[in-house]
Amino acid sequence: MTALVVEGVRKSFGDRLVLAGIDLEVRDHEAVCLIGTSGSGKSTLLRCIDLLEPVDEGRILLGGEDITDPDADEDAVRRRMGIVFQAYNLFPHLTVLDNVTLGPRRALRVPKAEAQGRATELLARFGLADKAGDHPDRLSGGQQQRVAIVRALAMEPEVLLLDEITSALDPELVGEVLDVIRGLRSGGMTMVLATHEMAFAREIADRVHFLDGGRIIESGPPGAVLDEPREPRTRQFLQRVTGRR
Amino acid sequence: MTDAVGRPGLTPRQLRERRDRRRSTAVAAVSTVVVFGAVALVVSRASGFDEVRSSFFDGPEFTESLREIVPAFWLNVRVFLVAEVFILVCALLLAVARSSRAPALFPVRLFATVYVDVFRGIPVLLVLFLLGFGVPALRLEGVPNDPVIWGTVALILSYSAYVSEVYRAGIDSVHETQRAAARAVGLTGGQSMRFVVLPQAVRRVVPALLNDFIALQKETSLLSVIGPIEAARQAQIESARSFNFTSYTAAALIFLAITIPLTRLTDHLLGRQRRRMTVGPAG
Ligand SMILES: Nc1ncnc2c1ncn2[C@@H]1O[C@H](COP(=O)(O)OP(=O)(O)OP(=O)(O)O)[C@@H](O)[C@H]1O
Ligand SMILES: [Mg+2]
């Protein structure tokens, strides 16, 4: 089954066209990677999918349902998806536990004790059990990003969107966050990841999409797109990020 | 580690720092005594010093007027406390209304904006006159005529406009990404405001709020222009009775007894906030 369909999505900021007609399909339990230069529109696409930005044209279907329909309940749609940002964006005034339970308690109306029980379990699963009572500023970047992932998972999303979640991390902290994603992958989580980690994309992705100037100009399995790119632009990009000739 | 003098745990560097600190304190103390002594000497030798002292700092007059002014000051305190509570709530509602984004809330936003523009632009004194004299003159059925009530209402109306701007600055200072993160976990716009934006905004503006409350505490004496006898007005009455200005000094000291601790507290909170901003990690 298809979890997510993006059809002809266009988006401009002012007179700057950022998404120039995006088509994308993500099947259940698939992990899809978006790669592309800075400014190619990866973050904007993910934000549009999560309805954090309105699209100008086109449709987005979640589980077959048109979520860009003006009559769709945006808050209800967001409850079915999770997004993790590059800069974590944890709530600094709340403890780790409260960061994780805020959505379930207020948006899903899960009783407090139940929400806390589930959050504690999730935190423990990701090695954060002893951090539950701390505020985010006491945590390392890697720990903060793992909390942000747990916060998204606590909503039991149908689709998880991950926007360059390791870009703000010191190199030695990248591994612990990628391990979390590997775990989710083998658990069958449906994911869309924007990433600059080509090796990781190769390892984890079912499909890779190369964005350039607001368009997907090359798609396919990682072996094809990353190792034998057809498009000159893709080749150029890969040479630049991997430093290979 | 033990040094030559036998004090444990102090490195030579720490010892030197301690000596420097002690020396600074001593220098500050000596210079204070010298300067203030010199000022006192000059002032007390100046012609008219005795006159000033008996007009503004007369001992018996001071005690006597305090007896009258302190009960009158109680009115200032009550007005302040009541007004304060209403201002905190009204201003917050105004700020939230102005920061709302839903198209359906446009009328609310418009009302809040016009309200703040109007009441920030009118002198408090005029609002006092308008309500304190104007409303009782209407002789409306079931509407109280007590000038204390209308004076308090006037302060609430004016100050809510100012304080809502303080809140709004706080709301604006919370980064857009916080709102996005709140929406992303499924919260509605209202819930995002309540559980994510406001808690952070209010924390940031506590010192600024305190500042406005110090101003309000003083401004309660404006109530006297529409009749009620509060501390400043009582001091004026005492002064007229005794042909002496000591009662004003007494009233001033009473106000200071409240405002100076508040000012210190504000400075303390501001200092703590600034230190946190510079040392703390980015949120
Ligand atoms: N809110 C906004 N207002 C105006 N322009 C924006 C906004 N958000 C993004 N843009 C612009 O849209 C373009 C695409 O940005 P986007 O963040 O989607 O790129 P990206 O592929 O995620 O890049 P990066 O790899 O640097 O994260 C950029 O040129 C950016 O300046
Ligand atoms: Mg981006």
XYZ file of C-alpha atoms and ligand atoms in Angstrom:
560
model
C 0.000 0.000 0.000
C 1.094 3.570 -0.502
C 1.566 5.512 2.668
C 2.231 8.858 1.058
C 1.734 10.358 -2.376
C 2.907 13.770 -3.490
C 1.402 14.933 -6.784
C 2.583 17.954 -8.732
C 3.339 20.026 -5.641
C 4.475 23.574 -6.292
C 5.464 26.107 -3.697
C 6.849 29.643 -3.881
C 8.056 32.059 -1.246
C 7.193 35.446 -2.695
C 8.339 35.250 -6.298
C 10.933 32.604 -5.549
C 9.790 29.216 -6.848
C 11.113 26.602 -4.395
C 9.171 23.477 -5.375
C 8.527 23.327 -9.105
C 6.230 20.324 -9.377
C 7.210 17.424 -7.126
C 5.890 13.879 -7.598
C 6.784 11.290 -5.012
C 5.405 8.000 -3.767
C 6.290 6.278 -0.515
C 4.975 2.798 0.165
C 4.281 1.379 3.605
C 7.442 0.411 5.518
C 9.629 2.086 2.907
C 12.490 4.425 3.648
C 12.952 7.140 1.055
C 15.906 9.511 0.994
C 15.898 13.012 -0.464
C 19.302 14.281 -1.491
C 20.311 17.491 -3.207
C 22.258 20.681 -2.841
C 21.556 23.238 -0.187
C 18.513 25.256 -1.203
C 17.136 22.597 -3.534
C 13.913 22.428 -1.516
C 14.277 19.307 0.669
C 13.219 20.973 3.912
C 10.429 22.848 2.191
C 9.071 19.603 0.762
C 9.081 17.915 4.174
C 7.419 20.950 5.773
C 4.753 20.935 3.063
C 4.088 17.234 3.631
C 3.601 17.916 7.373
C 1.325 20.878 6.471
C 3.658 23.295 8.230
C 3.670 25.214 4.935
C 0.672 25.433 2.633
C 1.272 24.182 -0.920
C 0.401 26.471 -3.826
C -0.566 23.711 -6.256
C -0.795 19.927 -6.291
C -2.028 17.358 -3.808
C -0.610 15.288 -0.982
C -2.274 12.022 -0.010
C -1.692 10.331 3.334
C -3.037 6.788 3.445
C -5.029 7.602 0.323
C -6.667 10.663 1.846
C -6.120 14.133 0.341
C -4.637 16.149 3.208
C -4.203 19.308 1.128
C -7.988 19.503 0.697
C -9.051 22.829 2.240
C -11.641 20.930 4.293
C -9.081 18.551 5.824
C -8.425 18.978 9.549
C -4.769 19.998 9.553
C -4.233 19.341 13.257
C -5.652 15.837 12.894
C -3.362 15.222 9.902
C -0.264 16.341 11.797
C -1.111 13.907 14.575
C -0.658 11.089 12.054
C 2.834 12.206 11.013
C 6.018 12.920 12.878
C 8.774 15.322 11.866
C 12.256 15.712 13.304
C 14.129 18.921 12.582
C 17.799 19.537 11.976
C 17.987 21.837 15.038
C 15.995 19.429 17.300
C 13.587 22.227 18.353
C 12.904 20.647 21.733
C 10.790 22.662 24.161
C 13.410 24.227 26.465
C 10.973 24.959 29.316
C 9.869 21.327 29.626
C 11.680 18.276 30.925
C 12.570 15.497 28.516
C 9.582 13.481 29.728
C 7.197 16.416 29.272
C 8.628 17.105 25.825
C 7.689 13.581 24.852
C 4.258 13.470 26.502
C 3.003 16.912 25.437
C 1.659 15.741 22.080
C 0.074 12.493 23.281
C -1.536 14.198 26.276
C -2.816 17.386 24.650
C -3.381 16.359 21.041
C -4.310 12.682 21.465
C -5.850 13.141 24.937
C -4.009 10.138 26.352
C -4.318 10.118 30.169
C -1.225 11.478 31.902
C -0.113 8.266 33.617
C -0.476 6.243 30.433
C 1.385 8.831 28.342
C 4.207 8.952 30.873
C 4.413 5.179 31.023
C 4.742 4.905 27.272
C 7.195 7.800 27.075
C 9.374 6.254 29.774
C 9.421 2.989 27.830
C 10.393 4.748 24.606
C 13.101 6.789 26.313
C 14.524 3.630 27.836
C 14.522 1.923 24.442
C 16.710 4.735 23.081
C 19.040 4.843 26.064
C 17.581 7.993 27.551
C 15.937 6.554 30.669
C 18.102 8.546 33.064
C 17.424 11.822 31.218
C 13.646 11.873 31.662
C 13.728 14.512 34.406
C 16.346 16.780 32.813
C 15.749 19.859 30.737
C 17.020 19.712 27.140
C 19.877 22.179 27.734
C 21.527 19.622 30.024
C 21.797 17.098 27.176
C 24.379 16.605 24.449
C 23.349 17.290 20.854
C 23.038 13.591 20.105
C 20.871 13.049 23.159
C 18.700 16.032 22.252
C 18.175 14.725 18.758
C 17.273 11.294 20.101
C 14.727 12.923 22.400
C 13.317 14.764 19.383
C 12.953 11.433 17.585
C 11.267 9.893 20.623
C 8.948 12.910 20.802
C 7.861 12.256 17.217
C 7.549 8.486 17.781
C 5.365 8.984 20.842
C 2.597 10.100 18.477
C 2.805 6.669 16.786
C 3.035 8.279 13.361
C 2.109 6.546 10.111
C 5.009 8.349 8.448
C 8.148 9.805 9.991
C 9.807 12.791 8.287
C 13.460 13.427 9.143
C 15.129 16.632 8.009
C 18.914 16.358 8.053
C 18.791 15.212 11.625
C 22.547 14.729 11.932
C 23.718 17.950 10.278
C 23.910 19.956 13.491
C 25.784 17.229 15.374
C 29.466 16.861 16.137
C 30.847 13.989 14.026
C 31.315 11.697 17.019
C 27.616 12.033 17.906
C 26.269 11.226 14.440
C 26.582 7.470 14.926
C 24.268 7.212 17.915
C 21.497 9.024 16.043
C 21.928 6.969 12.870
C 21.728 3.808 14.982
C 18.307 4.930 16.143
C 17.167 5.305 12.536
C 18.545 1.866 11.634
C 16.482 0.453 14.488
C 13.349 2.185 13.206
C 14.065 0.970 9.707
C 14.219 -2.671 10.765
C 11.051 -2.099 12.790
C 9.300 -1.203 9.542
C 8.750 2.506 10.117
C 7.764 4.408 6.979
C 10.261 7.222 6.610
C 11.189 10.150 4.389
C 14.685 11.424 5.137
C 16.446 14.471 3.804
C 20.117 13.726 4.274
C 23.647 14.655 3.360
C 25.019 11.320 4.579
C 25.404 9.456 1.296
C 26.795 6.300 2.871
C 23.856 6.198 5.211
C 21.389 6.789 2.366
C 22.929 3.900 0.461
C 22.608 1.632 3.459
C 19.093 2.487 4.533
C 17.092 3.742 1.542
C 14.733 1.738 -0.631
C 14.690 4.660 -3.029
C 16.726 7.816 -3.398
C 15.440 11.023 -4.996
C 17.785 13.721 -6.172
C 16.306 17.217 -5.925
C 17.641 20.075 -7.971
C 16.061 23.496 -8.317
C 12.779 22.352 -6.801
C 12.425 19.279 -9.058
C 13.178 15.598 -8.589
C 15.464 15.031 -11.529
C 16.597 11.483 -10.746
C 15.071 8.650 -8.724
C 15.804 5.026 -8.151
C 17.353 2.459 -5.820
C 20.434 3.795 -4.034
C 22.746 1.549 -6.030
C 21.569 3.173 -9.252
C 21.292 6.821 -8.241
C 24.364 6.980 -6.037
C 26.704 4.708 -7.984
C 25.597 5.058 -11.582
C 23.821 8.395 -11.862
C 22.382 9.119 -15.288
C 21.962 12.868 -14.931
C 25.013 15.129 -15.176
C 23.645 17.279 -12.315
C 23.429 14.243 -10.048
C 26.944 13.221 -10.968
C 28.218 16.729 -10.243
C 26.486 16.803 -6.878
C 27.779 13.399 -5.835
C 31.299 14.317 -6.844
C 31.122 17.389 -4.719
C 29.736 15.721 -1.566
C 31.860 12.601 -1.704
C 34.948 14.293 -3.042
C 35.252 11.535 -5.649
C 36.344 12.095 -9.206
C 47.587 21.173 50.353
C 48.723 23.430 53.167
C 50.553 26.695 52.637
C 53.099 28.460 54.815
C 50.465 30.314 56.877
C 48.757 27.019 57.616
C 45.508 27.712 55.729
C 44.495 24.546 53.912
C 43.508 24.371 50.264
C 44.434 27.853 49.075
C 46.851 28.304 46.207
C 49.053 31.406 46.114
C 46.820 32.693 43.334
C 43.685 32.332 45.450
C 45.432 34.040 48.333
C 46.395 36.949 46.119
C 42.843 37.213 44.794
C 41.491 37.250 48.313
C 43.934 39.962 49.329
C 42.937 42.030 46.286
C 39.275 41.609 47.086
C 39.801 42.737 50.664
C 41.801 45.708 49.528
C 39.022 46.773 47.093
C 36.424 46.577 49.845
C 38.570 48.651 52.172
C 39.208 51.293 49.511
C 35.481 51.500 48.728
C 34.614 51.899 52.408
C 37.171 54.611 53.045
C 36.267 56.590 49.948
C 32.554 56.379 50.831
C 33.150 57.699 54.337
C 35.363 60.517 53.082
C 33.007 61.671 50.318
C 29.844 61.508 52.377
C 31.573 63.136 55.340
C 32.713 65.988 53.121
C 29.228 66.419 51.647
C 27.643 66.379 55.108
C 30.136 68.932 56.329
C 29.574 71.288 53.394
C 25.807 70.935 53.472
C 25.494 71.441 57.211
C 27.676 74.568 57.059
C 25.682 75.991 54.137
C 23.400 78.893 54.868
C 19.783 77.817 55.186
C 20.683 74.313 56.344
C 18.721 74.647 59.564
C 15.751 75.941 57.640
C 15.830 72.994 55.274
C 16.150 70.598 58.142
C 13.179 71.980 60.038
C 11.008 72.218 56.912
C 11.696 68.777 55.470
C 13.130 66.675 58.278
C 11.339 67.763 61.424
C 11.375 64.845 63.900
C 8.084 65.268 65.793
C 6.274 66.360 62.619
C 7.581 63.238 60.918
C 6.142 60.859 63.545
C 2.865 62.692 63.663
C 2.298 62.745 59.910
C 3.330 59.097 59.599
C 0.409 58.234 61.890
C -1.964 59.742 59.312
C -0.179 58.759 56.129
C 0.381 55.072 56.820
C -3.371 54.293 57.003
C -3.891 56.388 53.854
C -1.126 54.396 52.165
C -3.143 51.277 52.798
C -5.477 52.563 50.074
C -2.551 52.766 47.615
C -1.637 49.205 48.451
C -5.166 47.891 47.996
C -5.658 49.707 44.684
C -2.271 48.467 43.540
C -2.950 44.841 44.425
C -6.404 44.731 42.858
C -5.318 46.610 39.723
C -2.254 44.397 39.401
C -4.207 41.156 39.250
C -6.613 42.491 36.635
C -3.802 44.039 34.586
C -1.845 40.773 34.480
C -4.882 38.933 33.148
C -6.285 41.598 30.790
C -2.877 42.388 29.314
C -2.220 38.703 28.670
C -5.564 38.342 26.901
C -4.837 41.419 24.785
C -1.384 40.156 23.853
C -2.669 36.694 22.933
C -5.476 38.279 20.904
C -2.986 40.409 19.001
C -0.685 37.450 18.363
C -3.472 35.191 17.102
C -3.235 34.128 13.469
C -6.484 32.421 12.574
C -8.328 34.458 9.904
C -11.574 34.009 11.848
C -10.048 35.907 14.754
C -9.440 39.045 12.712
C -12.079 41.098 14.611
C -10.478 40.111 17.921
C -7.071 41.108 16.615
C -8.452 44.399 15.355
C -10.118 45.189 18.670
C -6.961 44.430 20.647
C -4.817 46.537 18.320
C -7.127 49.539 18.443
C -7.497 49.207 22.211
C -3.764 49.197 22.815
C -3.195 52.114 20.432
C -5.878 54.200 22.139
C -5.004 53.545 25.761
C -1.261 53.798 25.257
C -1.855 57.186 23.657
C -3.971 58.811 26.368
C -2.404 60.175 29.576
C -3.463 58.127 32.606
C -4.608 61.369 34.201
C -7.172 61.944 31.446
C -8.513 58.411 31.729
C -8.889 59.050 35.466
C -10.823 62.255 34.844
C -12.994 60.642 32.193
C -13.992 57.718 34.372
C -13.778 59.256 37.827
C -15.861 62.336 37.025
C -17.609 61.201 33.859
C -19.193 57.924 34.914
C -20.731 59.114 38.226
C -22.106 62.156 36.364
C -24.139 59.816 34.196
C -26.087 58.707 37.310
C -26.590 55.259 35.829
C -28.802 52.788 37.652
C -26.828 50.080 39.452
C -23.422 51.516 38.547
C -21.217 52.327 41.543
C -20.193 55.942 42.097
C -17.157 55.224 44.263
C -14.183 57.150 42.792
C -11.821 54.519 44.194
C -13.471 51.928 41.979
C -13.341 54.118 38.885
C -9.816 55.199 39.617
C -8.757 51.583 39.846
C -10.584 50.781 36.620
C -8.784 53.685 34.903
C -5.396 52.323 36.016
C -6.358 48.848 34.814
C -7.442 50.159 31.401
C -4.279 52.176 30.844
C -1.766 49.742 32.253
C -3.268 46.731 30.493
C -2.367 48.414 27.228
C 1.267 48.964 28.289
C 1.713 45.571 29.859
C 0.174 43.772 26.873
C 3.032 45.171 24.796
C 5.504 43.671 27.252
C 3.844 40.279 26.913
C 3.746 40.655 23.147
C 7.459 41.330 22.984
C 7.910 38.113 24.954
C 5.654 36.164 22.611
C 7.505 37.515 19.576
C 10.833 36.555 21.111
C 9.896 32.863 21.123
C 11.349 31.486 17.927
C 9.034 30.452 15.102
C 10.530 26.941 15.166
C 9.024 26.388 18.624
C 5.574 26.976 17.220
C 6.339 24.651 14.309
C 7.528 21.956 16.719
C 4.338 22.339 18.738
C 2.136 22.080 15.649
C 4.196 19.093 14.520
C 3.171 17.065 17.580
C -0.437 17.765 16.682
C -1.221 20.686 18.974
C -3.748 23.241 17.734
C -2.734 26.883 17.386
C -4.308 27.669 20.747
C -2.627 24.756 22.474
C 0.742 25.708 20.962
C 0.318 29.196 22.409
C -0.728 27.914 25.815
C 1.710 25.067 26.364
C 4.752 26.119 24.344
C 4.880 29.828 23.495
C 3.396 31.513 26.566
C 5.373 29.646 29.230
C 8.607 30.699 27.532
C 7.406 34.217 26.765
C 6.250 34.983 30.299
C 9.465 33.730 31.831
C 11.433 36.115 29.657
C 9.412 39.215 30.509
C 9.155 38.848 34.283
C 11.734 41.611 34.907
C 9.991 43.959 32.479
C 6.654 43.231 34.144
C 8.125 44.059 37.542
C 9.364 47.342 36.124
C 5.851 48.311 35.117
C 4.555 47.339 38.523
C 6.960 49.655 40.237
C 5.603 52.439 38.049
C 2.032 51.407 38.817
C 2.695 51.352 42.552
C 3.705 55.035 42.364
C 0.929 55.934 39.966
C -1.738 54.867 42.475
C -1.288 58.304 44.043
C -2.862 59.813 40.908
C -6.181 58.594 42.266
C -6.247 61.633 44.556
C -7.142 63.903 41.612
C -10.640 62.462 41.555
C -11.149 62.560 45.328
C -9.847 59.572 47.306
C -7.370 60.470 50.013
C -4.340 58.255 49.533
C -0.838 58.685 50.912
C 0.342 61.637 48.790
C -2.910 63.546 49.252
C -2.825 62.839 53.007
C 0.706 64.218 53.111
C -0.557 67.368 51.412
C -3.287 67.720 54.047
C -0.735 67.271 56.838
C 1.521 69.833 55.254
C -1.294 72.367 54.992
C -2.102 71.829 58.674
C 1.439 72.165 59.963
C 2.925 74.638 57.460
C 5.771 72.142 57.118
C 6.963 69.836 54.304
C 8.138 66.949 56.471
C 4.924 65.021 55.725
C 5.948 64.861 52.058
C 9.281 63.406 53.057
C 7.447 60.855 55.180
C 5.142 59.873 52.284
C 8.122 59.613 49.943
C 9.879 57.262 52.357
C 6.819 55.046 52.560
C 6.729 54.684 48.790
C 10.453 53.990 48.715
C 10.021 51.257 51.310
C 8.011 49.355 48.700
C 9.616 50.407 45.435
C 13.288 50.018 46.337
C 13.033 46.320 47.236
C 11.032 45.795 44.028
C 13.688 47.605 42.017
C 16.452 45.523 43.577
C 14.517 42.354 42.817
C 14.066 43.453 39.198
C 17.770 44.178 38.823
C 18.599 40.849 40.365
C 16.310 38.972 37.971
C 17.601 40.936 34.984
C 21.187 40.200 35.947
C 20.427 36.520 36.325
C 18.700 36.458 32.961
C 21.604 38.205 31.253
C 24.078 35.765 32.766
C 21.959 32.849 31.621
C 21.753 34.297 28.109
C 25.514 34.614 27.798
C 26.586 31.429 29.563
C 23.726 29.034 28.883
C 23.615 26.871 25.792
C 21.305 27.891 22.984
C 17.767 26.529 23.315
N 10.108 30.638 5.011
C 10.809 30.945 3.889
N 10.702 32.163 3.327
C 11.388 32.464 2.196
N 12.222 31.623 1.581
C 12.392 30.403 2.093
C 11.686 29.987 3.275
N 12.040 28.727 3.547
C 12.902 28.355 2.583
N 13.120 29.358 1.707
C 13.974 29.297 0.515
O 13.617 28.159 -0.234
C 14.770 27.548 -0.774
C 14.766 26.081 -0.419
O 15.008 25.979 0.981
P 15.052 24.579 1.721
O 15.310 24.889 3.143
O 13.841 23.809 1.403
O 16.309 23.899 1.065
P 17.061 22.589 1.516
O 17.139 21.722 0.322
O 16.441 22.037 2.730
O 18.503 23.129 1.817
P 19.529 22.697 2.982
O 20.254 21.499 2.459
O 20.420 23.877 3.117
O 18.727 22.412 4.190
C 15.960 28.306 -0.264
O 16.407 29.148 -1.278
C 15.425 29.107 0.886
O 16.092 30.330 0.950
Mg 17.041 21.868 4.735
